[in-house]
């Protein structure tokens, strides 16, 4: 088809929006180049899928707009300054129901007008006849986007363009194909190929009941042999020893129990020998004691179990209705003590079993935890750990062996052992996408930007300043660090951050977007809000106030709704009754306009 435009039109894109590999943008007027400029690294390209009949809000004003239609992908690109918005599937959606495009200054964008004025590949047919170009060669007028329309309908006008009487320039959008220059023209770059795309973070929510108060006595039996000083994860920047990972994971575990009720802790440390490192006391004091442990020497399971009996029997435990739990953690097979091969002898296993099954001790559960890849797997169980968890194999009390092949998973796996209500999900995969406060649909995942995209920030703003906390990192391989706020009982273990809120404890995984929240007890239905953001390899982040419309910080929100289960569980929040809290202020959810719909990579 002929690539004419309306006579006297304003500047337009001759060859579309050229991509990074071209790095040039060409503007023409009446077929002559009038200006050109480099496409800088600051150029922002936003992809937005559109839905028939919806209203789309652009992030720029209606002044100086340029537009271009793709030939085979149904996409419309609108540009202002250094920001290009690509409406994915625009033409197909328009065939079903009109799309209203609004600029940030409140003006409705006359898309056909902007196209006619700025896209050199479009033919315009009006009620008065051909405005420019030809009708196209297809039987259905393929190649033309406008068709004759009764001027009495009054649905549009091009009076500012000039060249024809305004009454002759009424139009209706019906079809458009083959609107780009020929593919063999190597100067042409198709919309949708290789754009520098930005991440999109959608709001999430999850709900569940509160936990009732549960008190606990916890005995930690911890390996402090020399191997616990080794780097736990060579893939993460810096040295993170196994003992450091274990301290952080145990810190998080104990704080999680503390969320549920009153807790007492005792710690047995073992290497070549074993000692009661910390007698029964508070969670805070027990955690402080873990910081004084220095790994050295060999690994003696027999010594550890022999002194654990004495540690448990010492005074200072909670009495009454309590959970009594034993955690045994080691990164290797025994290398000292015991019998043949340093394994537990039959007599030692019998003594340990008697201790566990003694009704006076009232042990509820035993967890034997192997840390690293040198101490068995689910497929290849370690007999020594099995003998710690189930010395006579009768599962009384219940005993489980946990194989933590990747030490960085230790914190998550330990928290999973806490009985009660835990709310788990993922902010990236779509399992929790709420559609509250943005245009996300249930099940819709977040969209990555260009190249490797990673979580770079996670924050919580509490009702009290002391609970405010912010974490961040500078690359996908960096471990997160606390960058703001006081935070309460903060623990960082590898890629995992854990902290208390006013109404429960959160563990968030920077590498995957997964989280586990343990609710506390609440007196009324309560929301706890968090905020996260992703960044791509070009430094792009979710646009502030952009596609997902969740506030000046960009990123997405996660809202945990805790139901007061007494007298009755509250129903799950609905979109109509919910609020998203961003920077301490509620975001209205009854919007009449769907702000820029969720983008995807093309």
Coordinates of C-alpha atoms in Angstrom, one line a residue:
X1 CA 0.0 0.0 0.0
X2 CA 1.1 3.6 -0.5
X3 CA 2.7 5.2 2.6
X4 CA 1.2 8.6 2.4
X5 CA 0.0 10.8 5.2
X6 CA -2.4 13.8 5.5
X7 CA -1.1 16.9 3.8
X8 CA 0.3 19.4 6.2
X9 CA 0.7 16.9 9.1
X10 CA 3.0 17.4 11.9
X11 CA 6.3 15.6 12.5
X12 CA 6.0 11.8 12.4
X13 CA 8.1 8.7 12.8
X14 CA 9.5 7.6 9.5
X15 CA 10.6 4.2 10.5
X16 CA 8.9 3.6 13.8
X17 CA 10.7 3.5 17.1
X18 CA 14.2 2.2 16.5
X19 CA 15.6 0.0 19.1
X20 CA 18.8 -0.1 21.1
X21 CA 20.8 -1.7 18.3
X22 CA 20.0 1.2 16.1
X23 CA 20.1 3.9 18.8
X24 CA 18.6 6.6 16.4
X25 CA 15.2 8.1 16.1
X26 CA 14.3 9.8 12.9
X27 CA 11.5 12.4 12.5
X28 CA 10.2 13.6 9.2
X29 CA 7.8 16.2 7.8
X30 CA 6.3 15.9 4.3
X31 CA 8.9 13.2 3.7
X32 CA 11.9 15.3 4.7
X33 CA 14.0 14.7 7.8
X34 CA 13.7 17.6 10.2
X35 CA 15.4 16.3 13.3
X36 CA 17.1 13.3 14.7
X37 CA 18.5 12.4 18.1
X38 CA 20.2 9.7 20.0
X39 CA 18.1 7.3 21.9
X40 CA 19.6 7.5 25.4
X41 CA 19.8 5.0 28.1
X42 CA 17.0 7.0 29.8
X43 CA 14.5 6.0 27.1
X44 CA 11.6 4.2 28.8
X45 CA 9.4 1.7 26.9
X46 CA 6.3 0.3 28.6
X47 CA 4.4 -2.7 27.3
X48 CA 0.7 -2.7 28.2
X49 CA -1.8 -5.4 27.2
X50 CA -5.3 -3.9 26.6
X51 CA -8.7 -5.3 27.2
X52 CA -11.7 -4.4 25.1
X53 CA -13.8 -1.6 26.4
X54 CA -11.3 -0.4 29.0
X55 CA -9.9 3.0 29.7
X56 CA -6.1 3.3 29.7
X57 CA -4.3 6.1 31.4
X58 CA -1.0 7.3 29.9
X59 CA 1.8 8.5 32.1
X60 CA 2.3 11.7 30.0
X61 CA 0.2 14.7 28.8
X62 CA -1.6 15.0 25.4
X63 CA 1.0 17.4 24.0
X64 CA 3.4 16.5 21.2
X65 CA 2.3 12.8 20.9
X66 CA 3.6 10.5 18.2
X67 CA 1.9 7.2 17.3
X68 CA 2.6 4.2 15.1
X69 CA 0.7 1.0 14.3
X70 CA 2.4 -2.4 13.9
X71 CA 1.6 -4.6 11.0
X72 CA 1.3 -8.1 12.4
X73 CA 1.1 -7.9 16.2
X74 CA -2.0 -5.6 16.7
X75 CA 0.1 -3.2 18.7
X76 CA -0.1 0.6 18.9
X77 CA 2.8 2.7 20.1
X78 CA 2.4 6.2 21.5
X79 CA 5.3 8.3 22.4
X80 CA 6.0 11.5 24.3
X81 CA 9.4 12.8 25.0
X82 CA 11.6 9.8 26.1
X83 CA 8.7 7.6 27.1
X84 CA 7.1 5.1 24.7
X85 CA 3.9 3.2 25.6
X86 CA 3.1 0.1 23.5
X87 CA -0.5 -0.9 23.8
X88 CA -0.4 -4.7 23.1
X89 CA -3.3 -6.0 21.1
X90 CA -4.9 -2.5 20.7
X91 CA -6.4 -3.0 17.2
X92 CA -7.8 -6.5 18.1
X93 CA -9.4 -5.1 21.3
X94 CA -10.9 -2.2 19.4
X95 CA -12.8 -4.5 17.1
X96 CA -14.6 -5.9 20.1
X97 CA -15.2 -2.7 22.1
X98 CA -13.7 0.8 21.9
X99 CA -10.6 1.6 24.0
X100 CA -10.4 5.0 25.6
X101 CA -6.9 6.4 25.9
X102 CA -6.5 9.2 28.5
X103 CA -3.5 11.5 28.9
X104 CA -2.2 12.5 32.3
X105 CA -3.6 16.0 31.8
X106 CA -7.1 14.6 31.6
X107 CA -7.5 15.0 27.9
X108 CA -8.8 12.0 25.9
X109 CA -6.3 11.1 23.2
X110 CA -7.8 11.1 19.6
X111 CA -5.8 8.1 18.5
X112 CA -6.8 8.2 14.8
X113 CA -5.9 11.9 14.7
X114 CA -2.4 11.3 16.2
X115 CA -1.9 8.4 13.9
X116 CA -2.9 10.4 10.8
X117 CA -0.6 13.2 11.9
X118 CA 2.5 11.2 12.8
X119 CA 2.4 7.7 11.1
X120 CA 3.5 7.9 7.4
X121 CA 2.3 4.4 6.7
X122 CA -1.4 5.0 7.2
X123 CA -4.1 5.6 4.5
X124 CA -7.1 7.6 5.7
X125 CA -10.5 7.2 4.1
X126 CA -13.3 9.5 5.2
X127 CA -16.9 10.2 4.5
X128 CA -15.8 12.7 1.8
X129 CA -13.5 10.2 0.1
X130 CA -9.8 9.4 0.2
X131 CA -7.9 11.7 2.5
X132 CA -4.5 10.2 1.6
X133 CA -3.1 7.1 0.0
X134 CA -5.2 4.4 -1.6
X135 CA -7.8 1.9 -0.3
X136 CA -5.5 -1.0 -0.3
X137 CA -5.6 -4.1 -2.5
X138 CA -7.4 -6.6 -0.4
X139 CA -11.0 -7.6 -1.0
X140 CA -11.8 -6.3 2.5
X141 CA -9.8 -3.1 1.9
X142 CA -6.8 -4.6 3.7
X143 CA -4.3 -2.0 4.4
X144 CA -6.7 0.8 5.3
X145 CA -7.5 1.5 8.9
X146 CA -10.4 3.9 8.3
X147 CA -13.6 3.5 6.2
X148 CA -16.3 6.0 5.1
X149 CA -18.6 7.0 7.9
X150 CA -21.7 9.2 8.0
X151 CA -20.6 12.7 9.1
X152 CA -23.9 13.1 11.0
X153 CA -22.5 10.6 13.6
X154 CA -20.0 13.2 14.6
X155 CA -17.4 10.8 15.9
X156 CA -14.2 12.6 15.1
X157 CA -12.5 15.4 13.2
X158 CA -9.1 16.6 11.8
X159 CA -9.8 20.3 11.6
X160 CA -6.4 21.1 13.1
X161 CA -4.6 19.1 10.5
X162 CA -5.8 21.1 7.5
X163 CA -6.2 20.0 3.9
X164 CA -9.9 19.0 4.1
X165 CA -13.1 20.3 5.4
X166 CA -13.6 19.1 9.0
X167 CA -17.0 17.6 8.2
X168 CA -15.3 15.4 5.6
X169 CA -13.0 13.9 8.2
X170 CA -15.3 11.8 10.3
X171 CA -14.0 8.2 10.6
X172 CA -14.3 4.8 12.1
X173 CA -11.5 2.3 12.8
X174 CA -12.2 -1.0 11.1
X175 CA -9.0 -2.7 10.0
X176 CA -5.2 -2.3 9.7
X177 CA -2.5 -4.6 8.4
X178 CA 0.8 -4.3 6.6
X179 CA 1.4 -0.8 7.9
X180 CA 5.1 -1.0 8.4
X181 CA 7.6 -0.5 5.6
X182 CA 8.6 -3.7 3.8
X183 CA 10.5 -6.2 6.0
X184 CA 13.5 -6.1 3.6
X185 CA 13.9 -2.5 4.4
X186 CA 16.6 -2.9 7.0
X187 CA 16.0 0.5 8.5
X188 CA 12.6 -0.7 9.8
X189 CA 12.4 -1.9 13.4
X190 CA 9.2 -3.7 14.3
X191 CA 7.5 -2.8 17.5
X192 CA 7.8 -5.6 20.0
X193 CA 11.3 -6.8 19.0
X194 CA 14.1 -6.2 21.5
X195 CA 12.7 -3.3 23.5
X196 CA 14.2 -2.2 26.8
X197 CA 11.3 -3.3 28.9
X198 CA 10.7 -2.4 32.5
X199 CA 9.7 -4.8 35.3
X200 CA 6.0 -4.7 36.5
X201 CA 5.2 -5.6 40.1
X202 CA 1.5 -6.5 40.9
X203 CA -0.1 -6.2 44.3
X204 CA -0.6 -9.4 46.3
X205 CA -2.7 -10.5 49.2
X206 CA -3.2 -13.5 51.4
X207 CA -5.4 -14.2 54.3
X208 CA -5.8 -16.6 57.2
X209 CA -6.7 -17.0 60.8
X210 CA -4.8 -15.9 63.8
X211 CA -2.7 -18.2 65.9
X212 CA -3.9 -18.9 69.5
X213 CA -1.3 -18.5 72.2
X214 CA 1.0 -21.5 72.5
X215 CA 3.9 -21.7 75.0
X216 CA 7.0 -23.7 74.2
X217 CA 10.2 -25.2 75.7
X218 CA 12.9 -25.5 73.0
X219 CA 16.1 -27.5 73.3
X220 CA 18.8 -26.7 70.6
X221 CA 21.6 -29.3 70.2
X222 CA 24.1 -27.6 67.8
X223 CA 27.2 -28.9 66.1
X224 CA 30.1 -26.5 66.5
X225 CA 32.8 -28.6 65.0
X226 CA 35.5 -27.1 62.7
X227 CA 33.5 -27.7 59.5
X228 CA 30.8 -25.3 60.6
X229 CA 33.3 -22.5 59.9
X230 CA 33.2 -23.2 56.2
X231 CA 31.6 -21.0 53.6
X232 CA 27.9 -22.1 53.3
X233 CA 27.3 -20.7 49.8
X234 CA 30.0 -19.9 47.3
X235 CA 27.4 -18.6 44.9
X236 CA 26.6 -15.6 47.1
X237 CA 28.9 -12.7 47.5
X238 CA 31.0 -12.7 50.7
X239 CA 31.7 -15.4 53.2
X240 CA 28.7 -16.8 55.0
X241 CA 29.8 -19.6 57.2
X242 CA 27.6 -22.5 58.2
X243 CA 27.6 -21.5 61.8
X244 CA 26.5 -18.0 60.8
X245 CA 23.7 -19.4 58.7
X246 CA 22.7 -21.7 61.6
X247 CA 22.7 -18.8 64.1
X248 CA 20.5 -16.7 61.8
X249 CA 18.1 -19.6 61.1
X250 CA 17.8 -20.5 64.8
X251 CA 17.3 -16.8 65.6
X252 CA 14.4 -16.7 63.2
X253 CA 13.0 -20.0 64.5
X254 CA 13.1 -18.9 68.1
X255 CA 11.5 -15.5 67.3
X256 CA 8.8 -17.3 65.4
X257 CA 8.0 -19.4 68.5
X258 CA 8.1 -16.2 70.5
X259 CA 5.4 -14.8 68.3
X260 CA 3.0 -17.5 69.4
X261 CA 3.5 -17.3 73.2
X262 CA 6.0 -17.5 76.0
X263 CA 9.2 -19.5 75.2
X264 CA 12.1 -20.9 77.2
X265 CA 15.3 -22.2 75.5
X266 CA 18.3 -24.3 76.4
X267 CA 21.4 -24.8 74.1
X268 CA 23.7 -27.7 74.0
X269 CA 26.9 -27.2 71.9
X270 CA 29.0 -30.1 70.7
X271 CA 32.3 -30.7 68.9
X272 CA 34.8 -33.3 70.2
X273 CA 32.9 -33.0 73.5
X274 CA 29.6 -31.4 74.6
X275 CA 28.5 -28.7 77.0
X276 CA 25.3 -27.0 78.2
X277 CA 26.1 -23.7 76.5
X278 CA 23.0 -22.0 77.7
X279 CA 20.7 -23.1 80.5
X280 CA 16.9 -22.5 80.3
X281 CA 16.2 -18.8 79.7
X282 CA 14.6 -16.3 77.4
X283 CA 14.7 -16.2 73.6
X284 CA 16.7 -13.0 73.6
X285 CA 19.3 -14.4 75.9
X286 CA 19.5 -17.7 74.1
X287 CA 20.1 -15.8 70.8
X288 CA 22.8 -13.8 72.4
X289 CA 24.5 -17.0 73.6
X290 CA 24.6 -18.4 70.0
X291 CA 26.8 -15.4 69.0
X292 CA 29.5 -16.6 71.3
X293 CA 30.0 -20.0 69.8
X294 CA 33.3 -20.7 68.1
X295 CA 33.5 -23.8 65.8
X296 CA 36.5 -26.2 66.3
X297 CA 37.5 -29.8 66.6
X298 CA 35.6 -33.0 65.7
X299 CA 31.9 -34.1 65.7
X300 CA 30.7 -36.3 68.6
X301 CA 27.0 -37.2 68.5
X302 CA 27.3 -39.5 71.5
X303 CA 28.6 -36.7 73.7
X304 CA 25.8 -34.4 72.5
X305 CA 23.0 -36.8 73.3
X306 CA 24.5 -37.8 76.6
X307 CA 24.5 -34.2 78.0
X308 CA 21.2 -33.2 76.3
X309 CA 19.4 -35.4 78.9
X310 CA 20.9 -33.3 81.7
X311 CA 20.2 -30.0 80.0
X312 CA 16.5 -30.8 79.7
X313 CA 16.2 -31.9 83.3
X314 CA 17.6 -28.6 84.6
X315 CA 15.3 -26.1 86.2
X316 CA 13.9 -23.1 84.4
X317 CA 11.5 -24.7 81.9
X318 CA 7.9 -23.6 81.5
X319 CA 5.3 -25.9 83.1
X320 CA 1.8 -26.7 82.2
X321 CA 0.4 -26.8 78.7
X322 CA 3.5 -26.3 76.6
X323 CA 5.0 -27.6 73.4
X324 CA 8.3 -29.4 74.1
X325 CA 10.6 -29.6 71.0
X326 CA 14.1 -30.8 70.4
X327 CA 16.2 -29.5 67.4
X328 CA 19.5 -31.4 66.7
X329 CA 21.6 -29.7 64.0
X330 CA 24.9 -31.0 62.4
X331 CA 26.7 -30.5 59.1
X332 CA 28.5 -33.9 59.1
X333 CA 28.7 -37.5 60.2
X334 CA 30.2 -38.2 63.7
X335 CA 34.0 -38.3 63.7
X336 CA 34.5 -38.8 67.5
X337 CA 32.9 -40.9 70.3
X338 CA 30.4 -43.6 69.8
X339 CA 31.3 -47.1 68.8
X340 CA 32.5 -48.5 65.5
X341 CA 32.8 -45.8 62.9
X342 CA 31.9 -43.3 65.6
X343 CA 28.2 -44.3 65.2
X344 CA 25.9 -44.4 68.3
X345 CA 26.1 -47.7 70.1
X346 CA 23.1 -49.8 70.9
X347 CA 23.3 -48.7 74.5
X348 CA 23.6 -45.0 73.6
X349 CA 20.5 -45.3 71.4
X350 CA 18.6 -47.0 74.1
X351 CA 19.5 -44.3 76.6
X352 CA 18.4 -41.6 74.2
X353 CA 15.1 -43.4 73.4
X354 CA 14.3 -43.7 77.2
X355 CA 14.8 -39.9 77.5
X356 CA 12.6 -39.1 74.6
X357 CA 9.8 -41.5 75.6
X358 CA 9.8 -40.6 79.4
X359 CA 6.3 -39.2 80.1
X360 CA 7.8 -36.9 82.7
X361 CA 9.9 -35.1 80.0
X362 CA 6.8 -34.9 77.7
X363 CA 8.8 -34.4 74.5
X364 CA 6.4 -33.7 71.7
X365 CA 8.7 -33.8 68.7
X366 CA 12.3 -34.3 67.7
X367 CA 13.9 -32.8 64.5
X368 CA 17.3 -34.1 63.4
X369 CA 18.7 -31.6 60.8
X370 CA 21.5 -32.3 58.4
X371 CA 23.1 -29.1 57.0
X372 CA 24.9 -29.3 53.6
X373 CA 25.6 -32.0 51.1
X374 CA 27.9 -34.3 53.2
X375 CA 25.3 -35.8 55.5
X376 CA 22.7 -37.7 53.4
X377 CA 19.6 -36.9 51.5
X378 CA 16.0 -38.0 51.3
X379 CA 17.0 -40.6 48.7
X380 CA 20.1 -41.6 50.7
X381 CA 19.3 -41.3 54.4
X382 CA 22.0 -40.8 57.0
X383 CA 21.7 -43.5 59.7
X384 CA 23.1 -41.3 62.4
X385 CA 20.5 -38.6 62.0
X386 CA 17.8 -41.2 61.8
X387 CA 19.0 -42.6 65.1
X388 CA 18.7 -39.2 66.7
X389 CA 15.2 -38.6 65.4
X390 CA 13.9 -42.2 65.9
X391 CA 16.3 -44.3 68.0
X392 CA 13.9 -47.3 68.2
X393 CA 12.1 -46.5 64.9
X394 CA 8.7 -46.4 66.6
X395 CA 8.1 -42.7 66.1
X396 CA 7.3 -42.1 69.7
X397 CA 7.6 -39.2 70.1
X398 CA 7.3 -38.1 66.5
X399 CA 10.8 -37.7 64.9
X400 CA 11.7 -36.2 61.6
X401 CA 15.0 -35.9 59.7
X402 CA 15.4 -32.8 57.6
X403 CA 18.1 -32.8 54.9
X404 CA 19.1 -29.2 54.1
X405 CA 21.4 -29.8 51.1
X406 CA 21.6 -26.0 50.4
X407 CA 22.4 -24.4 53.8
X408 CA 20.7 -21.2 52.5
X409 CA 17.4 -23.0 52.9
X410 CA 17.8 -23.7 56.6
X411 CA 15.8 -20.8 57.9
X412 CA 12.8 -21.6 55.7
X413 CA 12.8 -25.3 56.6
X414 CA 13.1 -24.7 60.3
X415 CA 10.2 -22.2 60.3
X416 CA 8.1 -24.8 58.5
X417 CA 8.4 -27.1 61.5
X418 CA 6.5 -24.6 63.7
X419 CA 3.0 -25.9 64.2
X420 CA 0.1 -23.6 63.9
X421 CA -1.1 -21.2 61.2
X422 CA 1.5 -20.1 58.7
X423 CA 0.7 -18.1 55.5
X424 CA 3.0 -18.8 52.6
X425 CA 3.0 -17.6 49.1
X426 CA 5.1 -15.8 46.5
X427 CA 5.0 -12.2 45.3
X428 CA 6.3 -12.9 41.8
X429 CA 4.6 -16.0 40.5
X430 CA 1.0 -14.8 40.5
X431 CA -0.3 -17.1 43.2
X432 CA -1.2 -14.1 45.4
X433 CA -2.0 -11.5 42.8
X434 CA -4.9 -9.6 44.2
X435 CA -6.0 -7.0 41.6
X436 CA -6.6 -4.6 44.5
X437 CA -5.1 -1.2 43.8
X438 CA -3.9 -2.1 40.3
X439 CA -5.0 -4.0 37.2
X440 CA -3.5 -7.4 38.0
X441 CA -5.6 -10.4 37.5
X442 CA -5.7 -13.5 39.8
X443 CA -2.9 -15.8 38.8
X444 CA -1.1 -13.2 36.8
X445 CA 2.6 -13.2 37.5
X446 CA 4.8 -10.1 37.7
X447 CA 6.6 -9.2 34.5
X448 CA 10.4 -9.2 34.2
X449 CA 12.3 -6.4 32.6
X450 CA 15.3 -6.7 30.3
X451 CA 17.6 -9.6 31.1
X452 CA 18.1 -10.8 34.6
X453 CA 15.5 -9.3 36.9
X454 CA 15.8 -9.5 40.7
X455 CA 14.1 -8.3 43.9
X456 CA 16.2 -5.4 45.2
X457 CA 13.9 -4.0 48.0
X458 CA 11.5 -5.3 50.6
X459 CA 10.1 -3.1 53.3
X460 CA 7.5 -3.0 56.1
X461 CA 6.0 0.2 57.5
X462 CA 4.4 -0.5 60.9
X463 CA 1.9 1.4 62.9
X464 CA 4.8 2.2 65.3
X465 CA 8.1 3.5 64.0
X466 CA 10.1 0.9 65.9
X467 CA 8.6 -1.8 63.5
X468 CA 9.6 0.0 60.3
X469 CA 12.3 -1.8 58.4
X470 CA 13.8 -1.8 54.9
X471 CA 16.1 -4.3 53.2
X472 CA 17.9 -3.9 49.9
X473 CA 20.6 -5.3 47.6
X474 CA 22.5 -4.1 44.6
X475 CA 22.7 -7.2 42.4
X476 CA 21.1 -10.6 42.0
X477 CA 24.1 -12.3 43.7
X478 CA 24.3 -9.9 46.6
X479 CA 22.8 -11.0 49.9
X480 CA 20.3 -8.5 51.3
X481 CA 21.2 -6.1 54.0
X482 CA 19.1 -3.9 56.3
X483 CA 19.1 -0.4 54.8
X484 CA 16.6 1.5 56.9
X485 CA 14.3 1.4 60.0
X486 CA 14.9 0.0 63.4
X487 CA 13.1 -3.3 62.8
X488 CA 12.2 -5.8 65.5
X489 CA 14.2 -9.0 66.0
X490 CA 15.7 -8.8 62.5
X491 CA 17.5 -11.8 61.2
X492 CA 19.3 -12.2 57.8
X493 CA 20.3 -15.6 56.7
X494 CA 21.7 -15.8 53.2
X495 CA 19.0 -14.5 50.9
X496 CA 16.3 -14.7 53.6
X497 CA 15.3 -11.8 55.8
X498 CA 13.1 -12.3 58.9
X499 CA 11.6 -9.8 61.3
X500 CA 8.7 -9.2 63.6
X501 CA 5.7 -7.0 62.8
X502 CA 3.1 -5.9 65.3
X503 CA 0.9 -8.9 64.4
X504 CA 3.3 -11.7 63.4
X505 CA 6.6 -12.7 62.0
X506 CA 7.7 -12.4 58.3
X507 CA 10.4 -14.4 56.5
X508 CA 11.0 -13.2 52.9
X509 CA 13.2 -14.8 50.3
X510 CA 15.0 -12.3 48.1
X511 CA 16.1 -14.9 45.6
X512 CA 12.7 -16.4 44.9
X513 CA 10.0 -13.9 46.1
X514 CA 8.6 -16.6 48.4
X515 CA 7.5 -15.7 51.9
X516 CA 6.2 -17.3 55.1
X517 CA 4.2 -15.2 57.6
X518 CA 3.3 -16.6 61.1
X519 CA 0.4 -14.6 62.5
X520 CA 0.2 -13.8 66.1
X521 CA -3.0 -13.4 68.1
X522 CA -5.2 -10.4 67.2
X523 CA -8.2 -8.9 68.9
X524 CA -9.9 -7.8 65.5
X525 CA -9.4 -8.5 61.9
X526 CA -6.1 -7.0 61.0
X527 CA -4.0 -6.2 57.9
X528 CA -0.2 -6.2 57.8
X529 CA 1.3 -4.6 54.7
X530 CA 4.7 -5.0 53.0
X531 CA 6.3 -3.5 49.8
X532 CA 8.7 -5.0 47.3
X533 CA 10.3 -4.1 44.0
X534 CA 12.3 -5.7 41.2
X535 CA 15.1 -4.3 39.0
X536 CA 16.4 -5.5 35.7
X537 CA 19.9 -5.7 34.3
X538 CA 19.6 -2.2 32.8
X539 CA 18.6 -0.7 36.2
X540 CA 14.9 -0.3 35.3
X541 CA 12.4 -0.7 38.1
X542 CA 8.6 -0.8 38.2
X543 CA 7.6 2.8 37.3
X544 CA 6.5 5.0 40.2
X545 CA 2.8 5.5 40.0
X546 CA 2.9 3.6 36.7
X547 CA 1.3 0.5 35.3
X548 CA 0.3 -1.1 38.6
X549 CA -0.6 2.3 40.2
X550 CA 0.7 1.4 43.6
X551 CA 2.2 4.7 44.7
X552 CA 5.3 6.8 44.4
X553 CA 7.7 4.1 45.4
X554 CA 6.8 1.8 42.5
X555 CA 7.0 -1.9 43.1
X556 CA 4.1 -4.0 44.5
X557 CA 2.4 -4.4 47.8
X558 CA 1.7 -7.6 49.8
X559 CA -1.1 -7.4 52.3
X560 CA -1.5 -10.2 54.9
X561 CA -5.0 -10.2 56.3
X562 CA -5.3 -11.9 59.7
X563 CA -8.8 -12.9 60.8
X564 CA -9.8 -12.8 64.5
X565 CA -11.0 -16.4 64.9
X566 CA -12.8 -15.7 68.2
X567 CA -15.8 -15.6 68.2
X568 CA -15.8 -16.6 64.5
X569 CA -13.3 -16.5 61.6
X570 CA -13.8 -13.4 59.5
X571 CA -14.4 -13.9 55.8
X572 CA -11.6 -13.3 53.5
X573 CA -11.3 -9.7 52.4
X574 CA -12.8 -8.7 49.1
X575 CA -11.6 -6.2 46.6
X576 CA -14.5 -3.8 47.6
X577 CA -13.6 -3.7 51.3
X578 CA -9.9 -3.9 51.1
X579 CA -7.3 -1.2 51.2
X580 CA -3.7 -1.2 50.0
X581 CA -1.4 0.8 52.2
X582 CA 1.5 2.5 50.5
X583 CA 3.8 4.8 52.3
X584 CA 1.4 4.9 55.2
X585 CA -1.7 6.0 53.2
X586 CA -4.6 3.9 52.0
X587 CA -4.8 3.6 48.2
X588 CA -8.5 3.9 46.9
X589 CA -9.7 0.7 45.3
X590 CA -13.0 2.1 43.8
X591 CA -11.3 3.7 40.8
X592 CA -13.4 4.4 37.7
X593 CA -10.4 4.2 35.5
X594 CA -8.1 1.2 35.1
X595 CA -4.6 2.7 35.3
X596 CA -2.2 1.4 32.7
X597 CA -2.9 -2.3 32.4
X598 CA -0.3 -4.9 33.2
X599 CA 2.6 -5.0 30.7
X600 CA 4.3 -8.1 29.4
X601 CA 7.4 -8.7 27.4
X602 CA 6.6 -9.1 23.7

